[in-house]
Amino acid sequence: MRARKQPLHVPHDPPAVHIEDLTVAYHDRPVLWDIDLDIDTGRLAAVVGPNGAGKTTMIRTIMGLLRPLAGHVYLFGRPVAEQRRRIAYVPQRAALDWDFPASVLDVAMMGSYGRLGWFRRPGRRERLQAIDALQQVGLQGFEDRHIGALSGGQQQRVLIARALVQDGDLYLMDEPFQGVDAVTERAIIDVLRRLREEGKTVVVVHHDLQTVPEYFDDVALVNVRLIAAGPVEDVFTDENLRLTYGGRTPYLPSLRPGAPSPESSQ
Amino acid sequence: MIDHTTAVVLAGCVLIGATSGTAGAYALLRRQALLADAVSHAALPGIVLAFLLTGERSFSVLLPGALAAGVTGAVLVQHTVRWTRLEQDGALALVLSVMFGTGIVLLTVAQKAPQASQAGLSSFLFGQAAAMLSGDVVGLFALAALLLFAVAALWKEWKLISFDAEFAASLTLPVTWLDAALMIAIVAAVVVGLQTVGVVLMSALLVAPAAAARQWTSRFGTMMLLSVAFGTLAGLVGVGASNAMEKGPTGPAVVLAASGLVVVSLLFGRERGVVWVRLRRRTKRRGVMAEQLLSALAQIAIQHDDPFEPRERGLIGADQLGAEEYDDLLALLERRGWIRCVDRYHWALTPEGLDAARRLGHQRGSA
Ligand SMILES: Nc1ncnc2c1ncn2[C@@H]1O[C@H](COP(=O)(O)OP(=O)(O)OP(=O)(O)O)[C@@H](O)[C@H]1O
Ligand SMILES: [Mg+2]
C-alpha cells in the first residue's frame, strides 16, 4: 500500500485497489477529498480514521456503489464495473435488520447469489459451501438458528461466512471487530490471515488503534483526505495519528511504552 | 348452494386475500406497512379522475388510474424523504393527507356530474364487495398468477434486497429495478383490493396475514406460505361471516377475519406468540433453578464418603424457595434421573446426577 505521490517505479502486478484523484460527495458536500491510494495484492490492510472520516464511503466507492465526483477506482488493473464480481463484502453489522426471518445458513448462502445468476436457487453445492464457511468462522451447529437469536459477535461471524461463500479476490470489511469479544476477535483474525495465505487481499475498516500493528501489514489513515498510507511500521506514527485525529491525540500505549494507562490515573 | 353473486364475491375475496398475503409479507419485512397505507389513500384521486375522464364505473377501467396514483404516492413519499428535511413518517402523513384530500374533493365534483353511473363511487372509501363482476375476478386471477410467477422467479433477489439491499448491490444485482418491481407489486396488491375492501381498511388487509404468519415461524419461505394461507383464509371466513349476517359488509368482515388471525397468532403463535414465549421462559427458568438446586445438592453429597446415600429433605434450599416450588424442582430432578426420592423425607443423588452436576459446574466455570 502506498499513497502515490511519486509515480510508480517498476510496472509489476497491478495493485488490487488503485484509487486515483478520488473525490466523493453526498449532496455537494465532499466526504472524501482527492485520494490517491494503492493497495497491493495479498496484503492485509487497515483503513483507520475518526467517525465520519469517510471510511465507509471509501469502501462503498471501491465497490462501485457510489459514483465519485472526480477520479476513479481500478481493481486488479481494470475499472471497478468490470471487476465487481471479484469483491466479497462484509457490511457494518448495525446496518442490518436482525429480526428478518432467516436462518444462519440462509444468510451464509446469500454469498452464492451473485454466482448463481437469475432464476437459479441455491442447491446442494451452495449449501455445502455455506456450511464449510460457517465452520471456518466457528459457527458449526448454528446453521438452523434464527439470526436474531445470535450474539453480536456471532452475527458478525455470519456476515464473514457469507463473504467467504462469495469467494472473492478482494475482501472489503466494514468494522468486523466492532463489539466482539477477545475470542471472536481471534477467530476473525485467523480467518483474515488464512485469506491472505490464499493470496487474497483484505481491506478492513478498523477502530482499535492498539491492535493495528499486530494485525495488519498496511494501514491507510483517512480523514476526508488521505493522511498517510503504507506499511504499518512506516506510517503508523504518533505524528500521522495526530494529523488524522486532529487535536484529539488518540491514546496509544503500544507506541508510547511507559505512559500511564487511563485506568491507573483515575 | 351458493348463488352466482356469492360465488363471484367469494372467489374475488379469496384472490384478494392471497395477493395481499403475498405482497404484504414483503411490505411488512421491508417496514413499508405505513407506505402501503399512504398508497391506498393516494389511489383515491386516481380512481375518481379515471371516472371523470372515461365516465365508466367498471373497476377494470378505473384500475389503471388507481395504480398510477398509488405509484405516484409511493414515489412522492420517497422523494420527499430524499429532498426535504422531513423524515419517513412526516412524508407519509403529508402525502397521505394531501392525496386523500384531493380524492375527496374530486369525489364531490364527480357526484355533481350528470352521469347516472357515478352512484356508488364513494363506495371506494369503505369498499363494496357486491360491486364485483365476474370479469373483475378474471382480472384478479390474472394478477394473482402474475404475482406468484414474479415471486417464484425473483425469489432470492427479492428476499435479499429485503434483508440487505447494499449487499445485493455489491453482488451487482440491479437493486433499483428489483426495488421498483417489488414496489409495483405491493401497490398493485393494494389497489386491486380497493373496490372490495376500501381505501381506509386496505392496508390492514395487506399487512395482517404477514404479521400473523411471522408469529408462527422465523423462516422466510414458511412465512410466505403461511401469509398466503392466512390471506386466503381471511377471504373465506370474511365472506362466510358477512353472508351469515345477511347483507353484512363483506370487505370489513374480511379485514376483521384477518385481524382475528393476527390476535390469535400474537397470543398463540409457535415462534413469538406471547403464550408460548411466556411458557418457554418459565420452562427455561425452572430448568436453571433445577440445575442450581442440583449443584447445591451435589455439593452436600460429595462432602460425605458415599455421595449416593440418602439425605434428609429439608436440608437446603427450602428457606429460599417456597415449599411447593421446592417439591416441584425435586420432582423435576427426579424425572431427569438426577436424584432419587427415597421416601417423603429423603432424597439421594444418583451417579447420573453427580455427572450432570460436574458437567454443569464445568460449563459455568468456562463460560
Ligand atoms: N447517505 C448519506 N447521505 C449524506 N451524507 C452521508 C451519507 N452517508 C454518510 N454521510 C456523511 O459522510 C461522512 C462520512 O461518512 P462515513 O459513513 O463514510 O464515515 P465513517 O468513516 O465510516 O464513520 P464511522 O466511523 O462513524 O463509521 C459523514 O459526515 C456522514 O455524515
Ligand atoms: Mg463507517
PDB file of C-alpha atoms and ligand atoms in Angstrom, chain A residues 26-27 29 31 49-58 60 92 174-175 207, ligand 1:
ATOM      1  CA  TYR A  26     -23.030  13.465  -0.682  1.00  0.00           C
ATOM      2  CA  HIS A  27     -25.209  16.332  -1.920  1.00  0.00           C
ATOM      3  CA  ARG A  29     -20.542  18.079   0.499  1.00  0.00           C
ATOM      4  CA  VAL A  31     -16.680  13.438   2.182  1.00  0.00           C
ATOM      5  CA  GLY A  49      -9.776   7.292  10.875  1.00  0.00           C
ATOM      6  CA  PRO A  50     -12.204   9.078  13.190  1.00  0.00           C
ATOM      7  CA  ASN A  51     -16.010   8.774  12.958  1.00  0.00           C
ATOM      8  CA  GLY A  52     -17.316  10.466   9.851  1.00  0.00           C
ATOM      9  CA  ALA A  53     -13.874  10.376   8.205  1.00  0.00           C
ATOM     10  CA  GLY A  54     -15.356   8.717   5.126  1.00  0.00           C
ATOM     11  CA  LYS A  55     -14.132   5.151   5.652  1.00  0.00           C
ATOM     12  CA  THR A  56     -17.466   3.527   4.853  1.00  0.00           C
ATOM     13  CA  THR A  57     -17.821   5.907   1.938  1.00  0.00           C
ATOM     14  CA  MET A  58     -14.429   4.772   0.660  1.00  0.00           C
ATOM     15  CA  ARG A  60     -18.707   1.790  -0.906  1.00  0.00           C
ATOM     16  CA  GLN A  92     -21.417  -2.878   9.192  1.00  0.00           C
ATOM     17  CA  ASP A 174     -16.565  -2.561   7.439  1.00  0.00           C
ATOM     18  CA  GLU A 175     -15.670  -2.746  11.136  1.00  0.00           C
ATOM     19  CA  HIS A 207     -11.179   1.341  15.042  1.00  0.00           C
TER      20      HIS A 207
HETATM   21  N1  LIG C   1     -26.127   8.609   2.674  1.00  0.00           N
HETATM   22  C1  LIG C   1     -25.530   9.733   3.123  1.00  0.00           C
HETATM   23  N2  LIG C   1     -26.049  10.937   2.836  1.00  0.00           N
HETATM   24  C2  LIG C   1     -25.467  12.065   3.267  1.00  0.00           C
HETATM   25  N3  LIG C   1     -24.353  12.108   3.998  1.00  0.00           N
HETATM   26  C3  LIG C   1     -23.770  10.952   4.345  1.00  0.00           C
HETATM   27  C4  LIG C   1     -24.331   9.692   3.921  1.00  0.00           C
HETATM   28  N4  LIG C   1     -23.548   8.699   4.410  1.00  0.00           N
HETATM   29  C5  LIG C   1     -22.566   9.301   5.092  1.00  0.00           C
HETATM   30  N5  LIG C   1     -22.675  10.643   5.053  1.00  0.00           N
HETATM   31  C6  LIG C   1     -21.761  11.610   5.677  1.00  0.00           C
HETATM   32  O1  LIG C   1     -20.488  11.402   5.114  1.00  0.00           O
HETATM   33  C7  LIG C   1     -19.491  11.475   6.111  1.00  0.00           C
HETATM   34  C8  LIG C   1     -18.642  10.222   6.079  1.00  0.00           C
HETATM   35  O2  LIG C   1     -19.445   9.118   6.424  1.00  0.00           O
HETATM   36  P1  LIG C   1     -18.880   7.643   6.528  1.00  0.00           P
HETATM   37  O3  LIG C   1     -20.019   6.779   6.870  1.00  0.00           O
HETATM   38  O4  LIG C   1     -18.130   7.316   5.296  1.00  0.00           O
HETATM   39  O5  LIG C   1     -17.886   7.764   7.751  1.00  0.00           O
HETATM   40  P2  LIG C   1     -17.075   6.626   8.509  1.00  0.00           P
HETATM   41  O6  LIG C   1     -15.658   6.987   8.423  1.00  0.00           O
HETATM   42  O7  LIG C   1     -17.453   5.292   8.012  1.00  0.00           O
HETATM   43  O8  LIG C   1     -17.579   6.840  10.003  1.00  0.00           O
HETATM   44  P3  LIG C   1     -17.845   5.769  11.165  1.00  0.00           P
HETATM   45  O9  LIG C   1     -16.540   5.538  11.821  1.00  0.00           O
HETATM   46  O10 LIG C   1     -18.782   6.509  12.070  1.00  0.00           O
HETATM   47  O11 LIG C   1     -18.450   4.553  10.553  1.00  0.00           O
HETATM   48  C9  LIG C   1     -20.190  11.707   7.425  1.00  0.00           C
HETATM   49  O12 LIG C   1     -20.047  13.065   7.754  1.00  0.00           O
HETATM   50  C10 LIG C   1     -21.619  11.372   7.158  1.00  0.00           C
HETATM   51  O13 LIG C   1     -22.461  12.207   7.883  1.00  0.00           O
END
